[in-house]
Coordinates of C-alpha atoms (C1' of nucleotides) in Angstrom, one line a residue:
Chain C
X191 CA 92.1 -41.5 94.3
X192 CA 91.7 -42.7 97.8
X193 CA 88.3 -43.7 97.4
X194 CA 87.7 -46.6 95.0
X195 CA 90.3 -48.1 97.2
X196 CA 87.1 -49.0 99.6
X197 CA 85.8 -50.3 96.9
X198 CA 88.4 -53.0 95.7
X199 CA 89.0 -53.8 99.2
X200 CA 88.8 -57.7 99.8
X201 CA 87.0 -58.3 103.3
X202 CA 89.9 -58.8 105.9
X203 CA 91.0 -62.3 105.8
X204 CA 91.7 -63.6 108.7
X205 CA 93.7 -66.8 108.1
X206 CA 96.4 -64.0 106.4
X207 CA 97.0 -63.5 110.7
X208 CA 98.3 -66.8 110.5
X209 CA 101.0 -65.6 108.0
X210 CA 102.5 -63.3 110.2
X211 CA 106.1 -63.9 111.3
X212 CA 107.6 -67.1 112.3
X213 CA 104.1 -68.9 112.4
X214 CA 104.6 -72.5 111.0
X215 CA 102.2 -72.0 108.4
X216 CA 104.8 -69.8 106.5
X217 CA 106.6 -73.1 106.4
X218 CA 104.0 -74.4 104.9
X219 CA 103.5 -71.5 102.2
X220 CA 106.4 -71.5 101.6
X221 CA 106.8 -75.4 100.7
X222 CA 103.9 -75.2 98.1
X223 CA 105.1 -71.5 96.2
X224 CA 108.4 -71.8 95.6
X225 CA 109.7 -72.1 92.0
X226 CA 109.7 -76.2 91.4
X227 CA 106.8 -77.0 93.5
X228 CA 103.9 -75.8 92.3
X229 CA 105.0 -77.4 89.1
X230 CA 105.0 -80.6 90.6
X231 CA 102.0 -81.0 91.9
X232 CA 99.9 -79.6 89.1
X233 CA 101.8 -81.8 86.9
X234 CA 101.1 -84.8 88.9
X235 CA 97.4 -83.6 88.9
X236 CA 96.9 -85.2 86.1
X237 CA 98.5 -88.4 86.8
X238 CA 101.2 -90.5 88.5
X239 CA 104.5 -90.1 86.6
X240 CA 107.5 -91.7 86.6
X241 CA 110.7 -89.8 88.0
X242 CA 112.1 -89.0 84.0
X243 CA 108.4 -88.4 82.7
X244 CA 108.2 -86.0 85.4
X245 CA 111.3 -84.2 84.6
X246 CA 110.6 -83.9 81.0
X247 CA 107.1 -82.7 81.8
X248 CA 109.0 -80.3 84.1
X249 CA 111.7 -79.4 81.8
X250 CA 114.8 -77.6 82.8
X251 CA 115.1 -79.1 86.2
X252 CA 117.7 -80.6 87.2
X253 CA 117.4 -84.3 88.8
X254 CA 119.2 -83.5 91.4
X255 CA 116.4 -80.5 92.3
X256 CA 113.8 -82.8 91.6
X257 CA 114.7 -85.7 93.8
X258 CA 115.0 -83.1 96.2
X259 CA 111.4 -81.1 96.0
X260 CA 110.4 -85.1 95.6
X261 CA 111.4 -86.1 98.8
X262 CA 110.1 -82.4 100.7
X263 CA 106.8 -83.1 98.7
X264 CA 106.6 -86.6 100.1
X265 CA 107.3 -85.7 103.6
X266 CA 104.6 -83.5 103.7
X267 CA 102.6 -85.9 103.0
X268 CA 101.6 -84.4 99.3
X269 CA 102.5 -87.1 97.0
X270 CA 103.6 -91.0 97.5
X271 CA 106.1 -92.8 95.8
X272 CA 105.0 -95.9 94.6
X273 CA 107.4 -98.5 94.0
X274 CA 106.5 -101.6 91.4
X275 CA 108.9 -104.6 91.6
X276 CA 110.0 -105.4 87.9
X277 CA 113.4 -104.9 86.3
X278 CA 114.6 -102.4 86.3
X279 CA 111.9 -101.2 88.8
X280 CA 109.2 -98.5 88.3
X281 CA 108.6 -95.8 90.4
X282 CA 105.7 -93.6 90.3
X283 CA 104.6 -90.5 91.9
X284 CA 101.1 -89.6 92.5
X285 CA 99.5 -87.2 94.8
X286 CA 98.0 -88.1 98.3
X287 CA 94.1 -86.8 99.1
X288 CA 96.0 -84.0 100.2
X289 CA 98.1 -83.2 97.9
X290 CA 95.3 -83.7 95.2
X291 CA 93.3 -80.5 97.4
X292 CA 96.4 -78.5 97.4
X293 CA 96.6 -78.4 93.4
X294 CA 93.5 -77.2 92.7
X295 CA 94.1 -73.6 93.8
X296 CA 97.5 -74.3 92.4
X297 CA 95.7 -74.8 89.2
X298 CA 93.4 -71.8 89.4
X299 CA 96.7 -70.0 89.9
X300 CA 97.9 -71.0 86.9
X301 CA 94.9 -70.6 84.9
X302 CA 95.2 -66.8 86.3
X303 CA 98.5 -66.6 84.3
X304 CA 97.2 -68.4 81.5
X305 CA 94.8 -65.4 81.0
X306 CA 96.4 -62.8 82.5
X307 CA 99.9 -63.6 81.9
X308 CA 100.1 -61.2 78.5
X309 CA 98.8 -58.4 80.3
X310 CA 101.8 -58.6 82.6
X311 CA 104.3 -58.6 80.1
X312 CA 102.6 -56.1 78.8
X313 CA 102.6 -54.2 81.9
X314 CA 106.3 -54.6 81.9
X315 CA 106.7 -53.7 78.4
X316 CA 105.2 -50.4 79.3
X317 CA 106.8 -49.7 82.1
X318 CA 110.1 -49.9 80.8
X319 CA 109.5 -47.5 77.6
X320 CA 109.0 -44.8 80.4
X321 CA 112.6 -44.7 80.9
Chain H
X94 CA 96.7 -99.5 93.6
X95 CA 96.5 -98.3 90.0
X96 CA 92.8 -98.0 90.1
X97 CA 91.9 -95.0 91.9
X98 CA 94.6 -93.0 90.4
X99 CA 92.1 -92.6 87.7
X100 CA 88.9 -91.6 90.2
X101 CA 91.1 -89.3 91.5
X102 CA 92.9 -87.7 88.1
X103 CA 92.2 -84.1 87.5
X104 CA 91.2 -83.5 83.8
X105 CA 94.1 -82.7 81.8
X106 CA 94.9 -78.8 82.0
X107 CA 95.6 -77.3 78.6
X108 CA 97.3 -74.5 80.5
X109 CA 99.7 -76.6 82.4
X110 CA 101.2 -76.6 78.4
X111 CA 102.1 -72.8 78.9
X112 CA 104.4 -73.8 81.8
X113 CA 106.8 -76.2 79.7
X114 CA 110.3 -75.0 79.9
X115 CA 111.3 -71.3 78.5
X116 CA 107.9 -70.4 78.0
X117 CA 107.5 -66.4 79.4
X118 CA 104.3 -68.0 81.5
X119 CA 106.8 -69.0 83.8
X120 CA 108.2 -65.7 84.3
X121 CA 105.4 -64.6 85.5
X122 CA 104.4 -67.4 87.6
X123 CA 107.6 -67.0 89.2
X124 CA 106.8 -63.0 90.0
X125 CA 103.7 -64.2 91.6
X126 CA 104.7 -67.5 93.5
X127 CA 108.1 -67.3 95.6
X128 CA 108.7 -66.2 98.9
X129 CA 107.1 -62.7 99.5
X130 CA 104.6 -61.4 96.6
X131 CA 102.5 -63.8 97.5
X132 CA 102.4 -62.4 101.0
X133 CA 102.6 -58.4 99.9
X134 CA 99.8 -59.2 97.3
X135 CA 97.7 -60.6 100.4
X136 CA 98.5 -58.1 102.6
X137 CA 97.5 -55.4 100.2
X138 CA 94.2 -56.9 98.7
X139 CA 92.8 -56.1 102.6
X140 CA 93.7 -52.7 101.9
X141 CA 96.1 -49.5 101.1
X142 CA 99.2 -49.4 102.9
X143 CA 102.0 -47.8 103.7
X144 CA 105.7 -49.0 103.1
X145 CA 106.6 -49.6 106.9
X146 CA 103.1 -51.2 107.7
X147 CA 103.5 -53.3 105.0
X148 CA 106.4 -54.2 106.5
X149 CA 105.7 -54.7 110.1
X150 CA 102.4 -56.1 108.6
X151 CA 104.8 -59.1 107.2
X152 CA 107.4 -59.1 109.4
X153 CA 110.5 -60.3 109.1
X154 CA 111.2 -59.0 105.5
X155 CA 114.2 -56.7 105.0
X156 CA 113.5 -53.1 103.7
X157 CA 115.6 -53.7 101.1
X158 CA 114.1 -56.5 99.8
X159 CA 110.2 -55.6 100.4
X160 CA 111.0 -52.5 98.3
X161 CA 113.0 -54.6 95.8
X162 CA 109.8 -56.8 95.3
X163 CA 107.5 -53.7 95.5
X164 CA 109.2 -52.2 92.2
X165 CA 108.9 -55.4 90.5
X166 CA 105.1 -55.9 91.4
X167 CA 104.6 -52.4 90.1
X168 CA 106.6 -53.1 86.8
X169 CA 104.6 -56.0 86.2
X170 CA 101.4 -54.1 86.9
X171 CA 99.8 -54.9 89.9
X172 CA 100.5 -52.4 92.5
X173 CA 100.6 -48.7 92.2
X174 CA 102.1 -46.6 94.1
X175 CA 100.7 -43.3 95.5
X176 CA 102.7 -40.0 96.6
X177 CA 100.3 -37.8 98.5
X178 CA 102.8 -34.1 99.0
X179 CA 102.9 -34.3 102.5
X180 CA 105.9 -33.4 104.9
X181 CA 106.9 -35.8 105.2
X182 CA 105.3 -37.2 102.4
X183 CA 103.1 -40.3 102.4
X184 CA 103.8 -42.9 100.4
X185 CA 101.1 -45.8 99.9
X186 CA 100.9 -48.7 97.7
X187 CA 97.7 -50.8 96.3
X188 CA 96.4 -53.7 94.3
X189 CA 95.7 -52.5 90.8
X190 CA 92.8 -54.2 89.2
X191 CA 94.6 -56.7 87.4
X192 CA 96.8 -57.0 90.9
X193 CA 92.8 -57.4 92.8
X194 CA 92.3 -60.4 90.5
X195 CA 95.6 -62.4 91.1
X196 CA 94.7 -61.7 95.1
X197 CA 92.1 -63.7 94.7
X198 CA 93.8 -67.3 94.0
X199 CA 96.4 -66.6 96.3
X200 CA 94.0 -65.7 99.1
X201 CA 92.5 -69.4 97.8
X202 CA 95.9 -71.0 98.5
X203 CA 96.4 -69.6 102.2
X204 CA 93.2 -70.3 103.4
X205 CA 94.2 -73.8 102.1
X206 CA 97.2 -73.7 104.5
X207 CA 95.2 -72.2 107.2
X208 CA 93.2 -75.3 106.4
X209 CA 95.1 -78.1 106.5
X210 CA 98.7 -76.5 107.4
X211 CA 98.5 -78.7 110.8
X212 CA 97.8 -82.0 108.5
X213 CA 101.0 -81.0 106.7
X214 CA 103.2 -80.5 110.0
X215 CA 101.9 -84.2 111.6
X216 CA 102.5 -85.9 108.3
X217 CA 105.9 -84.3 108.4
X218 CA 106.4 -85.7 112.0
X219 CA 105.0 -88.7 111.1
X220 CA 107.9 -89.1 108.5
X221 CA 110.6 -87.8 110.5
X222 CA 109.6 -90.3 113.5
X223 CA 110.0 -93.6 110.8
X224 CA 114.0 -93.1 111.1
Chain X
dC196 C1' 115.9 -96.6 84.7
dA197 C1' 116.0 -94.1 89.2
dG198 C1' 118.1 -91.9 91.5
dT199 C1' 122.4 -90.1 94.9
dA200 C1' 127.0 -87.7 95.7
dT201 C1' 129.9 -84.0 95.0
dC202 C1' 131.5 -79.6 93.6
dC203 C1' 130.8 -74.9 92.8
dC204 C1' 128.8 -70.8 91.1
dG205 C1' 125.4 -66.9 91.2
dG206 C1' 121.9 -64.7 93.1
dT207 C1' 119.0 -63.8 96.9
dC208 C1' 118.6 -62.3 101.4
dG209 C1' 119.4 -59.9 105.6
dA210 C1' 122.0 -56.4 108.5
dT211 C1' 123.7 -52.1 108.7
dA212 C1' 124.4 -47.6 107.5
dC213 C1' 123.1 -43.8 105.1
dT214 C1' 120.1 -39.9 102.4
dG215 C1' 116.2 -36.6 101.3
Chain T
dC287 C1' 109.0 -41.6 107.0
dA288 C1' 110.5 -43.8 102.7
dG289 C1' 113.5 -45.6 101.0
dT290 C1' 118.8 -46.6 98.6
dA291 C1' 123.7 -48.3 99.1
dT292 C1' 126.9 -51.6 100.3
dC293 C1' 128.5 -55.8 101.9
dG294 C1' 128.9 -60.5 103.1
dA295 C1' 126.7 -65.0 104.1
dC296 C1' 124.0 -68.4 102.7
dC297 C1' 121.9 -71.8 99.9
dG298 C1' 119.2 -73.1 95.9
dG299 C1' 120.3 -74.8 91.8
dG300 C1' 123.1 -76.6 87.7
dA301 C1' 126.8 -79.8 85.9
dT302 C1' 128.8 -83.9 86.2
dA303 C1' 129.9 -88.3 87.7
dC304 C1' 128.6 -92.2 89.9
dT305 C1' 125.6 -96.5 92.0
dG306 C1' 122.2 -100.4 92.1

DNA sequence: CAGTATCCCGGTCGATACTG
DNA sequence: CAGTATCGACCGGGATACTG
């Protein structure tokens, strides 16, 4: 049982060092997992959106937690609000360079549950007929 | 300014759809993003381990909530957990196959931050020093 | 429309202590 | 070693109301 464990292992990654503890990079991490988001930027992958466009895209998030994950998103340089003068103004949302790199593993996350996801409920399913 | 939002749009991802609202996609994408899985999946695609080097291996997580996490991993069916009859016995837990293939985008996603993590923290300064 | 302000609840998290 | 039990603190997140 021990063995085919050699063979599944991944080679050791060594940026998963830089995870350890209270390095900044779990700041990071932590910034682009998180529940909202991910959401947010693979959303605005495929285009600037407006703040309510966004939401309803979204769905089931509050404004308030949007503005918020908005503004973190923003600072760290992700995405740019873009403000057009007309009345009442629009706002838009887009993604920086960097935020454009950062959603495409996002999206090959995704993808992973879009094929796997089944199998996971599944799993679950399974898992709790045994008791 | 408009312009280049197209050059740089993403082609629309049909799985995104999965991810509106209630759908149980999100369920799942919430197992597998958050604070720690992401981290104990990692951790465990290098290898086997065993509850308190998984542990140390993280740091700063609390027993109670690494083993919290580590039953729900293993209900949704990627980790397994091994007794081997010991005294005291050895307890060691490892990707399942399906568990091996999630690995894989996440390990995507940190090497991102170990990539450009440092771009995030200046743009973040940068920000902060504009008030 | 595009948010911000306020209030408050529930769950998550961590610390500590304990068991087999 | 490999956890579970208990407890309290904290804060993310929802509801609602409000502003420009």
């Amino acid at each position: 049982m021990g063995e085919n464990f050699e063979a599944k292992r991944l080679p050791r990654n060594r940026h998963s060092d830089l995870f350890h503890s209270e390095c900044p990079g779990r700041i990071v991490f932590d910034h682009i997992t998180g529940r909202w988001a991910p959401l947010v930027l693979v959303k605005l992958a495929e285009g600037p959106l407006r703040f309510y466009e966004l939401r309803d895209q979204i769905g089931r998030i509050s404004e308030k937690v949007l503005s918020e994950k908005l503004r973190l998103l923003a600072r760290d340089g992700l995405i740019e609000r873009t403000v057009e003068p007309a009345t009442p103004p629009r706002v838009s949302y887009a993604l920086t360079d960097m935020g454009y790199s950062v959603a495409k593993p996002l999206r090959r996350l995704m993808r992973w549950v879009a094929d796997h996801g089944d199998a996971v409920l599944a799993a679950q399913a399974r898992h709790d007929d045994q008791n």
